[in-house]
mmCIF file of N, CA, C and O in Angstrom:
data_model
loop_
_atom_site.group_PDB
_atom_site.id
_atom_site.type_symbol
_atom_site.label_atom_id
_atom_site.label_comp_id
_atom_site.label_asym_id
_atom_site.label_seq_id
_atom_site.Cartn_x
_atom_site.Cartn_y
_atom_site.Cartn_z
ATOM 1 N N MET A 1 -8.204 -8.272 -71.667
ATOM 2 C CA MET A 1 -7.319 -9.168 -70.935
ATOM 3 C C MET A 1 -5.988 -8.454 -70.707
ATOM 4 O O MET A 1 -5.418 -7.933 -71.657
ATOM 5 N N PRO A 2 -5.506 -8.437 -69.472
ATOM 6 C CA PRO A 2 -4.225 -7.758 -69.201
ATOM 7 C C PRO A 2 -3.063 -8.420 -69.932
ATOM 8 O O PRO A 2 -3.074 -9.625 -70.190
ATOM 9 N N LEU A 3 -2.076 -7.611 -70.256
ATOM 10 C CA LEU A 3 -0.914 -8.086 -71.007
ATOM 11 C C LEU A 3 -0.145 -9.165 -70.257
ATOM 12 O O LEU A 3 0.418 -10.062 -70.874
ATOM 13 N N ILE A 4 -0.165 -9.117 -68.931
ATOM 14 C CA ILE A 4 0.573 -10.114 -68.140
ATOM 15 C C ILE A 4 0.004 -11.523 -68.358
ATOM 16 O O ILE A 4 0.708 -12.512 -68.236
ATOM 17 N N TYR A 5 -1.274 -11.622 -68.708
ATOM 18 C CA TYR A 5 -1.874 -12.919 -69.014
ATOM 19 C C TYR A 5 -1.761 -13.241 -70.498
ATOM 20 O O TYR A 5 -1.639 -14.400 -70.866
ATOM 21 N N LEU A 6 -1.821 -12.228 -71.334
ATOM 22 C CA LEU A 6 -1.834 -12.442 -72.771
ATOM 23 C C LEU A 6 -0.468 -12.850 -73.318
ATOM 24 O O LEU A 6 -0.392 -13.700 -74.205
ATOM 25 N N ALA A 7 0.612 -12.290 -72.777
ATOM 26 C CA ALA A 7 1.960 -12.571 -73.286
ATOM 27 C C ALA A 7 2.330 -14.051 -73.156
ATOM 28 O O ALA A 7 2.774 -14.651 -74.143
ATOM 29 N N PRO A 8 2.153 -14.697 -72.005
ATOM 30 C CA PRO A 8 2.485 -16.132 -71.935
ATOM 31 C C PRO A 8 1.603 -16.991 -72.832
ATOM 32 O O PRO A 8 2.058 -17.976 -73.410
ATOM 33 N N LEU A 9 0.331 -16.617 -72.962
ATOM 34 C CA LEU A 9 -0.555 -17.373 -73.849
ATOM 35 C C LEU A 9 -0.105 -17.264 -75.297
ATOM 36 O O LEU A 9 -0.091 -18.255 -76.034
ATOM 37 N N ALA A 10 0.268 -16.051 -75.724
ATOM 38 C CA ALA A 10 0.745 -15.860 -77.095
ATOM 39 C C ALA A 10 2.047 -16.614 -77.329
ATOM 40 O O ALA A 10 2.231 -17.236 -78.379
ATOM 41 N N ALA A 11 2.954 -16.580 -76.360
ATOM 42 C CA ALA A 11 4.224 -17.301 -76.499
ATOM 43 C C ALA A 11 3.988 -18.808 -76.564
ATOM 44 O O ALA A 11 4.618 -19.513 -77.359
ATOM 45 N N GLY A 12 3.081 -19.299 -75.754
ATOM 46 C CA GLY A 12 2.756 -20.724 -75.789
ATOM 47 C C GLY A 12 2.127 -21.132 -77.105
ATOM 48 O O GLY A 12 2.451 -22.181 -77.664
ATOM 49 N N ALA A 13 1.243 -20.306 -77.624
ATOM 50 C CA ALA A 13 0.609 -20.605 -78.909
ATOM 51 C C ALA A 13 1.631 -20.596 -80.038
ATOM 52 O O ALA A 13 1.592 -21.442 -80.925
ATOM 53 N N LEU A 14 2.556 -19.646 -79.982
ATOM 54 C CA LEU A 14 3.597 -19.571 -81.009
ATOM 55 C C LEU A 14 4.502 -20.796 -80.945
ATOM 56 O O LEU A 14 4.825 -21.391 -81.970
ATOM 57 N N GLY A 15 4.891 -21.202 -79.750
ATOM 58 C CA GLY A 15 5.726 -22.397 -79.591
ATOM 59 C C GLY A 15 4.998 -23.655 -80.029
ATOM 60 O O GLY A 15 5.576 -24.523 -80.679
ATOM 61 N N PHE A 16 3.715 -23.757 -79.697
ATOM 62 C CA PHE A 16 2.929 -24.914 -80.122
ATOM 63 C C PHE A 16 2.825 -24.959 -81.637
ATOM 64 O O PHE A 16 2.984 -26.013 -82.247
ATOM 65 N N GLY A 17 2.583 -23.801 -82.261
ATOM 66 C CA GLY A 17 2.466 -23.752 -83.716
ATOM 67 C C GLY A 17 3.761 -24.136 -84.405
ATOM 68 O O GLY A 17 3.751 -24.876 -85.391
ATOM 69 N N ALA A 18 4.889 -23.664 -83.880
ATOM 70 C CA ALA A 18 6.181 -23.998 -84.477
ATOM 71 C C ALA A 18 6.466 -25.488 -84.328
ATOM 72 O O ALA A 18 6.927 -26.142 -85.267
ATOM 73 N N GLY A 19 6.175 -26.038 -83.160
ATOM 74 C CA GLY A 19 6.402 -27.466 -82.951
ATOM 75 C C GLY A 19 5.434 -28.321 -83.747
ATOM 76 O O GLY A 19 5.780 -29.403 -84.213
ATOM 77 N N PHE A 20 4.218 -27.831 -83.904
ATOM 78 C CA PHE A 20 3.196 -28.591 -84.632
ATOM 79 C C PHE A 20 3.555 -28.746 -86.097
ATOM 80 O O PHE A 20 3.386 -29.807 -86.673
ATOM 81 N N TRP A 21 4.058 -27.683 -86.718
ATOM 82 C CA TRP A 21 4.318 -27.708 -88.151
ATOM 83 C C TRP A 21 5.712 -28.181 -88.526
ATOM 84 O O TRP A 21 6.031 -28.270 -89.700
ATOM 85 N N SER A 22 6.574 -28.459 -87.541
ATOM 86 C CA SER A 22 7.878 -29.022 -87.871
ATOM 87 C C SER A 22 7.720 -30.529 -88.023
ATOM 88 O O SER A 22 6.862 -31.146 -87.417
ATOM 89 N N GLY A 23 8.533 -31.121 -88.851
ATOM 90 C CA GLY A 23 8.470 -32.567 -89.057
ATOM 91 C C GLY A 23 8.094 -32.906 -90.480
ATOM 92 O O GLY A 23 7.940 -32.047 -91.347
ATOM 93 N N SER A 24 7.925 -34.187 -90.732
ATOM 94 C CA SER A 24 7.641 -34.666 -92.086
ATOM 95 C C SER A 24 6.174 -34.465 -92.446
ATOM 96 O O SER A 24 5.338 -34.165 -91.604
ATOM 97 N N GLY A 25 5.884 -34.669 -93.708
ATOM 98 C CA GLY A 25 4.507 -34.522 -94.189
ATOM 99 C C GLY A 25 3.562 -35.531 -93.567
ATOM 100 O O GLY A 25 2.412 -35.208 -93.249
ATOM 101 N N ALA A 26 4.031 -36.755 -93.383
ATOM 102 C CA ALA A 26 3.182 -37.784 -92.790
ATOM 103 C C ALA A 26 2.849 -37.441 -91.344
ATOM 104 O O ALA A 26 1.711 -37.625 -90.897
ATOM 105 N N THR A 27 3.820 -36.924 -90.620
ATOM 106 C CA THR A 27 3.580 -36.537 -89.226
ATOM 107 C C THR A 27 2.570 -35.406 -89.157
ATOM 108 O O THR A 27 1.703 -35.394 -88.279
ATOM 109 N N LYS A 28 2.669 -34.458 -90.097
ATOM 110 C CA LYS A 28 1.714 -33.352 -90.117
ATOM 111 C C LYS A 28 0.301 -33.864 -90.355
ATOM 112 O O LYS A 28 -0.646 -33.400 -89.727
ATOM 113 N N LEU A 29 0.165 -34.832 -91.251
ATOM 114 C CA LEU A 29 -1.167 -35.388 -91.524
ATOM 115 C C LEU A 29 -1.731 -36.095 -90.290
ATOM 116 O O LEU A 29 -2.919 -35.968 -89.986
ATOM 117 N N ILE A 30 -0.881 -36.816 -89.591
ATOM 118 C CA ILE A 30 -1.345 -37.509 -88.382
ATOM 119 C C ILE A 30 -1.764 -36.493 -87.317
ATOM 120 O O ILE A 30 -2.814 -36.635 -86.687
ATOM 121 N N LYS A 31 -0.947 -35.447 -87.135
ATOM 122 C CA LYS A 31 -1.282 -34.416 -86.152
ATOM 123 C C LYS A 31 -2.559 -33.687 -86.543
ATOM 124 O O LYS A 31 -3.412 -33.418 -85.693
ATOM 125 N N LEU A 32 -2.706 -33.371 -87.827
ATOM 126 C CA LEU A 32 -3.929 -32.697 -88.287
ATOM 127 C C LEU A 32 -5.149 -33.571 -88.068
ATOM 128 O O LEU A 32 -6.209 -33.084 -87.667
ATOM 129 N N GLY A 33 -5.015 -34.871 -88.328
ATOM 130 C CA GLY A 33 -6.120 -35.793 -88.089
ATOM 131 C C GLY A 33 -6.494 -35.866 -86.622
ATOM 132 O O GLY A 33 -7.675 -35.889 -86.270
ATOM 133 N N ALA A 34 -5.481 -35.872 -85.745
ATOM 134 C CA ALA A 34 -5.746 -35.928 -84.303
ATOM 135 C C ALA A 34 -6.434 -34.657 -83.830
ATOM 136 O O ALA A 34 -7.400 -34.705 -83.065
ATOM 137 N N VAL A 35 -5.955 -33.502 -84.284
ATOM 138 C CA VAL A 35 -6.568 -32.227 -83.882
ATOM 139 C C VAL A 35 -7.985 -32.130 -84.449
ATOM 140 O O VAL A 35 -8.915 -31.717 -83.761
ATOM 141 N N GLY A 36 -8.160 -32.536 -85.707
ATOM 142 C CA GLY A 36 -9.484 -32.506 -86.318
ATOM 143 C C GLY A 36 -10.462 -33.427 -85.596
ATOM 144 O O GLY A 36 -11.612 -33.062 -85.360
ATOM 145 N N GLY A 37 -9.996 -34.603 -85.226
ATOM 146 C CA GLY A 37 -10.847 -35.535 -84.484
ATOM 147 C C GLY A 37 -11.226 -34.987 -83.121
ATOM 148 O O GLY A 37 -12.363 -35.124 -82.687
ATOM 149 N N GLY A 38 -10.266 -34.366 -82.455
ATOM 150 C CA GLY A 38 -10.550 -33.760 -81.152
ATOM 151 C C GLY A 38 -11.549 -32.629 -81.269
ATOM 152 O O GLY A 38 -12.455 -32.491 -80.440
ATOM 153 N N CYS A 39 -11.402 -31.811 -82.306
ATOM 154 C CA CYS A 39 -12.349 -30.705 -82.521
ATOM 155 C C CYS A 39 -13.740 -31.244 -82.820
ATOM 156 O O CYS A 39 -14.742 -30.710 -82.333
ATOM 157 N N TYR A 40 -13.809 -32.309 -83.602
ATOM 158 C CA TYR A 40 -15.106 -32.903 -83.926
ATOM 159 C C TYR A 40 -15.784 -33.457 -82.673
ATOM 160 O O TYR A 40 -16.980 -33.259 -82.456
ATOM 161 N N LEU A 41 -15.000 -34.146 -81.835
ATOM 162 C CA LEU A 41 -15.576 -34.690 -80.602
ATOM 163 C C LEU A 41 -16.044 -33.585 -79.665
ATOM 164 O O LEU A 41 -17.104 -33.703 -79.036
ATOM 165 N N ALA A 42 -15.269 -32.502 -79.581
ATOM 166 C CA ALA A 42 -15.682 -31.371 -78.745
ATOM 167 C C ALA A 42 -16.957 -30.740 -79.295
ATOM 168 O O ALA A 42 -17.867 -30.393 -78.536
ATOM 169 N N TYR A 43 -17.041 -30.622 -80.613
ATOM 170 C CA TYR A 43 -18.243 -30.067 -81.247
ATOM 171 C C TYR A 43 -19.459 -30.935 -80.942
ATOM 172 O O TYR A 43 -20.520 -30.437 -80.589
ATOM 173 N N ARG A 44 -19.290 -32.246 -81.070
ATOM 174 C CA ARG A 44 -20.411 -33.153 -80.812
ATOM 175 C C ARG A 44 -20.837 -33.093 -79.343
ATOM 176 O O ARG A 44 -22.022 -33.154 -79.032
ATOM 177 N N ALA A 45 -19.859 -32.983 -78.441
ATOM 178 C CA ALA A 45 -20.178 -32.916 -77.012
ATOM 179 C C ALA A 45 -20.926 -31.627 -76.689
ATOM 180 O O ALA A 45 -21.901 -31.645 -75.938
ATOM 181 N N LEU A 46 -20.474 -30.523 -77.276
ATOM 182 C CA LEU A 46 -21.144 -29.248 -77.023
ATOM 183 C C LEU A 46 -22.524 -29.208 -77.662
ATOM 184 O O LEU A 46 -23.472 -28.699 -77.075
ATOM 185 N N LYS A 47 -22.634 -29.748 -78.860
ATOM 186 C CA LYS A 47 -23.926 -29.744 -79.547
ATOM 187 C C LYS A 47 -24.915 -30.663 -78.823
ATOM 188 O O LYS A 47 -26.098 -30.337 -78.715
ATOM 189 N N GLY A 48 -24.423 -31.778 -78.301
ATOM 190 C CA GLY A 48 -25.279 -32.709 -77.577
ATOM 191 C C GLY A 48 -25.694 -32.179 -76.213
ATOM 192 O O GLY A 48 -26.717 -32.563 -75.681
ATOM 193 N N ALA A 49 -24.899 -31.281 -75.649
ATOM 194 C CA ALA A 49 -25.195 -30.744 -74.318
ATOM 195 C C ALA A 49 -26.322 -29.728 -74.352
ATOM 196 O O ALA A 49 -26.923 -29.437 -73.328
ATOM 197 N N LYS A 50 -26.632 -29.187 -75.518
ATOM 198 C CA LYS A 50 -27.681 -28.157 -75.603
ATOM 199 C C LYS A 50 -29.063 -28.755 -75.609
ATOM 200 O O LYS A 50 -29.330 -29.813 -75.973
#
């Protein structure tokens, strides 16, 4: 992948990670639950599509 595409993706991931982990412990748990639920639904959709 060319660097011109990789640099904005890396910067976006870094910004998302910093924003995701800032905040209180309860907020982190809620965000983790939401991300985990989304990953589970995506897994089920992909597994069901096969």
